[in-house]
Amino acid sequence: MQVAQGLASVCTEVFLKRFTSTFPHRKSMKRYSVVQLVKNAASRHKNWDRAWRAAEPKDEYDVVIVGAGGHGLATAYYLAKEHKLTNIAVVEKGWLGGGNTGRNTTIIRSNYLQPESIALYELARSLYEGLSQELNFNIMFSPRGLLNLCLTEHELRVFRRITAANAAEGLDTRFLSPEQVKEIVPIINDSPDARYPLLGALYQPRGGTARHDAVAWGYARAADALGVDVIQNCAVTGIDVKRGKVTGLQTAKGPIKAKKIAVVAAGHTSVVMDMAGVRMPLESVALQALVSEPVKPMIDVVVMAGAVHGYISQSDKGELVIGGGADAANNYSQRGSWPALEHTLTALVELFPPISRLRMLRQWGGIVDMSADRSPIIGETDVKGLYVNCGWGTGGFKAIPGSGFIFADSIANDRPHPIAEPFGIGRFAAGRMIDESTAAAVAH
Amino acid sequence: MSGNPHRLSADWTGRLVDRSRKISFTFDDKRFTAHPGDTLASALLANGVRLVGRSFKYHRPRGLVGIGSDEPNALVTIGVGDKLEPNLRATQVEVYDGLVASSQNRWPSLETDVGAMNSALSRFFPAGFYYKTFMWPQAFWKHVYEPVIRKAAGLGPATTQADPDRYEHAHIHCDVLVVGGGVAGLAAAKAASETGARVILAEETHRLGGSCDIGGGKIVDDAPLEWARSVADDLLASDRVTVMPRTTVISHFDHNYVLMAERVADHNPGLIAAGHPRQRLWKVRANEIIVAAGALERPLTFSDNDRPGIMLASAARGYAKRFGVSPGERVAVFTNNDDAYRTAIQLFEAGVNVPRIVDTRPGPDSSLIDQAKAVGLRMSFGSGIVGVKTVEGGKHIDGIKVAPVRTSGRLGEPEFIPCDAVAMSGGYNPAVHLFCHVGGELVFDDALQSFRPGSTTERLRVVGAANGIFNVQSILEDGFQGGEHAARASLKKRPAKAKLKAPKATQSTEGPLEPIWFVPALGAKNEGNKHFLDFQNDVTAADVELAAREGYRSVEHVKRYTTLGMATDQGKTSNINALGILSDVLDTPIPNVGTTRFRPPYTPTTLGALVGPIRGKLFQPVRRTPIQAWHEVNHAHFEPVGQWRRPYCYLRDGETIKDAVSREVLAVRNSVGLLDASTLGKIEVSGPDAAKFLDRMYTNMMSTLKPGRCRYGLMCSDQGFLMDDGVVVRLSEDRFLCHTTSGNADHIASVFEFWHQTEWPNWKVIITPVTEQWAQIAVAGPNARELLQSLDSDLDLTSDAFRFMDFKSGTLAGMPVRIFRISFSGELSYEIAVPAGYGMGLWDALLTAGERHGVDTYGTEALHVLRAEKGFIMIGDETDGTVTPLDLGLSWAVSKKKADFVGKRALELPEFHRPDRRHFVGLSTHDGNTVLPDGAQAIQINAERTSSPPLGYVSSTYFSPTLNRSIALGMISGGRDRLGQTVHFQAGERMIAAEIVDPVFYDKDGEKQNV
Amino acid sequence: MLLITCPVCGIEGDEADFHAGGQAHVLRPQSKDPSNVSETELSEYLYVRDNPKGLHRELWHCGRGCNKWFNAERDTVTMEFKGFYKIGEKPPSEKNAKKKGGTA
Amino acid sequence: MSDASNTFAVWRSGAALDAMQMQEGLSVRVEDRGDIGMLDLRLKSKSDIDAASKALGFDLPTKARTSAGTKGIACLWFSVDQWIVVLPRHQLPSVLEKLSPSLADTFSSIVDVSDMRSVLRVSGSGAQSVLMKSTSVDVFDGAFAPGHVRRVSFGEIAAAVHVIDETSFDLYVFRSYVEYALDWISEAAAAEATLQPFSAQGPVAV
Ligand SMILES: Cc1cc2nc3c(=O)[nH]c(=O)nc-3n(C[C@H](O)[C@H](O)[C@H](O)COP(=O)(O)OP(=O)(O)OC[C@H]3O[C@@H](n4cnc5c(N)ncnc54)[C@H](O)[C@@H]3O)c2cc1C
Ligand SMILES: NC(=O)c1ccc[n+]([C@@H]2O[C@H](COP(=O)([O-])OP(=O)(O)OC[C@H]3O[C@@H](n4cnc5c(N)ncnc54)[C@H](O)[C@@H]3O)[C@@H](O)[C@H]2O)c1
Ligand SMILES: Cc1cc2nc3c(=O)[nH]c(=O)nc-3n(C[C@H](O)[C@H](O)[C@H](O)COP(=O)(O)O)c2cc1C
Ligand SMILES: [Zn+2]
């Protein structure tokens, strides 16, 4: 069969011609505002700027960041903004924000147990509060409140300890009674006959969610405006090291010289670091998630239930956003898989019986980098000029602004930022783990 | 018009409906009549209801677009109360008598929807508008904008009640799973079963035949449907084949694991009453899979193409043929391909007025076009619909404006053609979804202007229209060949030359289609913001263009920025059209633009079905000890411990939990108490190398333990952190019994196996978990010995004969027992193990014998208090994965003599010997009536509250009934060197002062347990 | 849901009936010479993992079968198993490599 | 046996099972096989397998997932080095008397695990259907024939299935899970919802 060559392309051209200003090369970014929106509506949206340039690599940069996820882009932004470095590139093998930042369940909280973690995640959370304004991009931070359900006596003790640990760091986390929980989430199963009767919840009122894609886009746009080259479709294929020091990298778009290289490649960190001969305490595995069809508001907060491995929130569009467990075995497949999701769904239907009649719309996986103690790794490596920021595993979205901030500071000043210091890669050999998995040690 | 204004005349009764019978249903509280066999879509159409829903963003009035599961618009809510179910596609809902349906996403009503204002304002809501605004002032997002947006979004409502229906899971294996019961699927199933394979044929709808009833042509000498009927009969009669109607293959996972959702009773609630589940999830493992899922028709992108009355051409003729319903009285056809001519001809034959066939192709030529000409249909070639005239605020169309589209892209003189419906066709997309779930690679087919399957690592093949083959003869051949090959592969037969022959078929040949992604419109309408791509999410051509222009150039960016393809239909009909536009915008061919990722499930699937029976009392098993029933009868207040449910305490009349716990503690301290310790993990380790092996597993030396003796042991991970503890008993020279904590029983057994098999496979060790073989009862308290002595026994229980940490076996009260004289309470205490079947008997015997001592039973909380009084650690309270035995002051249990044990090397790290590590200590509040809160953080004496990390925390805290004061245990930095110092704890607004003391609060010299 | 065959008992079953044990052939230096293990060697053994994108040698436990641990080779991208082999045996890819070498 | 054997019986046929047998509308019948004894046998060498076979009076099954036995004594293959000997409880002492000496001084192990598991006999027209709803095994596989033994996930618990004949099987579950197993079976055995794939079917619309 041959294709009739008719009007096809011409027709679309007619349509395209309507937009006179195609792809302007912008000098200064126009701020987004209601006024802009109205103005642009009047001009039929012909004059919106590009959010970012389609940058191509230069020969050399002061800092090349590998990975245009939230962490990489935030690092670039703060390097430019706070440390006035302008000769920076972020190289991305696919499309910016296409890694875990673009596929996570967007939970933001800082109610951790260990003081090192609290400092890091609370810095990030507090930066999220003003991030839309900072970036001039609505990232829809929604501090709608977050509940960690308490379903066992063991959790009760752990959560009390967390409440106290948080209070000691000045965080607002509270322990709620089952009645208070019911009031916040009326559809919760609070029957005393439930398999795990509800004993209360740890509540962080300023925990919540943000729009995942917008975080990546907002940082990309803001970084681009400060002169950062965000180079997409540019996979790093090699890292050049001379006499223990980085000199540049090989990419799909050719070699690039670099004084410093910061690898922020999440699930692919082991692969990229291997190019510099650095072996990592990481395992990559697909973490599973799903969304339901959108429905009218039914859950107004984020709910996590560690004892039964389920967490859930409802997006502004109305889907229930549900996180599952990880696959059993290492992989880089990003595929959806079943066992983890079935487990999660049984837990959530048990906790929220009315969701039984809703429907799953889509499921997916993201390759997360699980570090040996499940806490992130931030800092310089044994190779001079080679920095790494990884190991965020299942929970790094919430950390993006904080992580970018302290990582940029560490790179710019050639010494770890105080909040980053405990997260150095050397902690493993030293036995100085930062372990948040207390709830895993359930026993009597 | 009365009754069913759009039912066709008697010759066109609709082959699926029974016009002789009537049933009734309601839509938005209005009662309507339908016939058995109708879908809600066909019944609404028959009743002249065009407006069935409102779109997501602009609340535009919407009607039916399709006829199957690809329907983007006609979403309805079915049922009420606890059976309420939102977002169902009217095209899939089979009407039964009494069905209650409602429209969604409108307020106050479908006809007058306030949200429709959004449509008028649509210019202010281009793609991604919310990223650009709603930012000021900062607090407004949470308090003002977001609540409004949330309320407005979200399609249908959810029920707030628990789901009353039952759901099932079932597992099934087969040689060949065939997805789809159209001609291709039937052919494949027939060929596979005739080759000897065990075959499952799953079909999403309630009937077989797929679209062959509207595809035209002949198989052998009959209508394709007749062939389908006879093949179906063969398949149904075969015991090698299972045909599953109303079963959607939703997901394909690694290694041909497939989920299928069967809608067992949705079409007939009577089945639920009769004992059937509402839906069933099938978990299939198929050696080979054949996807014969057909192809999905795509709309054309013209201005106002979303108006009610504009539907897909195949749907239009489907409604006529299957349900005897016409989409309208005057139905214009708009196409870029020949297949839509079948719609024109069939509608014409059904007596519907077809005023015009508008064909974008300048001079198409084929037998179908000739047929259309022959029956007198009029055509406008090289033309497009350049405007749609609507009435009643866009709820109905009144006619179309048709104009020649010149090669310059300019429009010729428009002609107005009155009509109340349009059947459109932009070509077909093979249904490649399932092929893609497990990494199948697509190729772009220029002739189809669509993607079709390329290569895959799975044992899966695609046939028929899903494979991009649309001609019946070729489909049959493809199906037969696929079926035979798959069967041979599964049965491991040699792939000989195919033996089975497909029957002969004929079908009118079709000319080529013309790719056209954007039909120009008159005047201002050309902005593209009424050229809808994704109907449900209101994504237009202009949105796609804007996204690309703003830099969102990856197809995945376009999807996310515009929400294209993210609605409940996942862009089944619209995605390729959008790719076409994007391709033109970026000036990049479609294959380079690529497509967004296909993900499971194929259609949205009820969470209830996914969860199946695993809910309520079948949600996570509760393990029961042999004494569980007694606990229940005797008012135990339970707590979950692992999968067990252990008595926390036993409540007597009028008692609070606190009262009960203190009574139980005092009973043990003052007389004697019984604890059901059956849940403790028990592992027998035997063999010549058992002692050597346990020396590795435990930090202590176990090889020096004498037969008949017990030793408290610690187990670390190789990282050096304390993992578990328990008493090890040497039953005989080469046989040990290891006790573990309840929650860790299975874990430790597998840890043992792991070390044995992977690190020391040649050691002669046999590991036998025996937790469930034994019921175990702790008898603790000063009167414990007397109690036991009052029972018949062949054992000498006197203190010299049966010392602390001794083990003996014998009989007690006529039961075979193992008795361990160990104590977790600090009292004289025996733990007695009996084969589980005797558990209740022993419990009874002990209770009876203990009556004169006022024996009491105690639960886990009393156990905790008792051990805390003694300063014993509890795994999970004092440990959290970061604590070593050294931190806990248990270095006496960490052998210095052994060359190696699990955790030894790590424990030598300087980090674990830092003087400021947190040590396990007692905490004695200055005020004995004040109980420290759980987990309270210790703050340096005299220091201002700073953000510097606290000194440590409270790990266990109780009011001790024994000592009549509060006691607490905690982990304090350098604690062992701070004994006697005071630390402070924040408790709400209050500061509590406590002294750091030795963790043993009660009977420091251990006299009680040694009596 | 991966499909796994236990090389010990021959059972073929769902991934859910097995338990994944991570990277195989990780050397525990203490077992060789407990008195002479550097901190680097220790952390290499305890924490550092190959984590390859591609062929991975890993441990599995036949939990609903013979209760034995075994090894597998699997592509971590396509998820295809390339072979299953018992503890103590050589990975199939190594064996094959040898064979190739031998015949060449 | 001691006087306490009564207690044993009382617990074994707990209330849950009585209720179950009385429940109407199930496609299977469930009985507790009651007073049976079980030995966990670990043998590491061919000679020990031979010795044990001799002591028991029949060849231990060495083919994976099979069983063997005589006169009331059955031996189920559990692993390459593990068997479960199932026998009437009263025969346990005499069998042990023969078995133990035959394995004396060998690297082997016999553990009395009589009380560790409950054995449920599930029989009736719906037995196969119950298995399909509860386990991931291929019940239509030719190997899944009488005598076949397979450890499975049964619903949410670990279990072993011993196929007796076309319409019955024995289910071995750890005793703490037996109530759960019964609840599960009563849900899976709804008679109306009995599954009969791969058999002639009623009409389906075309
Ligand atoms: C399903 C799921 C749910 C989650 N839920 C939450 C949650 O609720 N809350 C939370 O806080 N966190 C959550 N997370 C974790 C969170 O998403 C991640 O920790 C976080 O997004 C990591 O951001 P990143 O920038 O480090 O990585 P990514 O966003 O993955 O970015 C890394 C980038 O590196 C690129 N890259 C890789 N290799 C190369 C190369 N060779 N060359 C160039 N570029 C390369 C990748 O393409 C990618 O774009 C979840 C994760 C998943 C998968
Ligand atoms: N341009 C054309 O002429 C053209 C285009 C497309 C189709 N056709 C006609 O369509 C027919 C094609 O035959 P075919 O058998 O390949 O396709 P088909 O459309 O006839 O059958 C596919 C079947 O698969 C079912 N299905 C789809 N996805 C499913 C899933 N996930 N789970 C279960 N069932 C699923 C559908 O309900 C349908 O019954 C022919 O009759 C042909 O004439 C013609
Ligand atoms: C918070 C969140 C909400 C989502 N909502 C939708 C949705 O409404 N519709 C949809 O089709 N996909 C939704 N997705 C899933 C994405 O379509 C996509 O599957 C996911 O980001 C992973 O990308 P991939 O499937 O392209 O690999 C959502 C994802 C996230 C993280
Ligand atoms: Zn095995």
XYZ file of C-alpha atoms in Angstrom, chain C residues 8-9 62 65-68, chain D residues 41-43 61-65 76-84 151:
25
model
C 18.247 -28.121 42.745
C 14.744 -29.561 42.708
C 13.602 -21.951 46.652
C 10.233 -25.899 46.969
C 13.356 -27.545 48.267
C 14.427 -24.754 50.655
C 17.796 -24.443 48.940
C 13.409 -36.828 58.072
C 16.723 -35.397 56.816
C 19.021 -37.747 54.996
C 10.482 -41.312 47.018
C 13.589 -39.752 45.519
C 11.883 -38.164 42.563
C 11.082 -34.548 43.298
C 7.530 -33.820 44.402
C 6.247 -37.188 51.095
C 9.249 -35.802 49.265
C 9.898 -32.305 50.587
C 13.379 -31.594 49.389
C 16.414 -33.334 48.014
C 17.353 -34.165 51.577
C 14.050 -33.907 53.382
C 11.004 -36.122 53.685
C 7.915 -36.012 55.812
C 4.745 -26.949 48.462
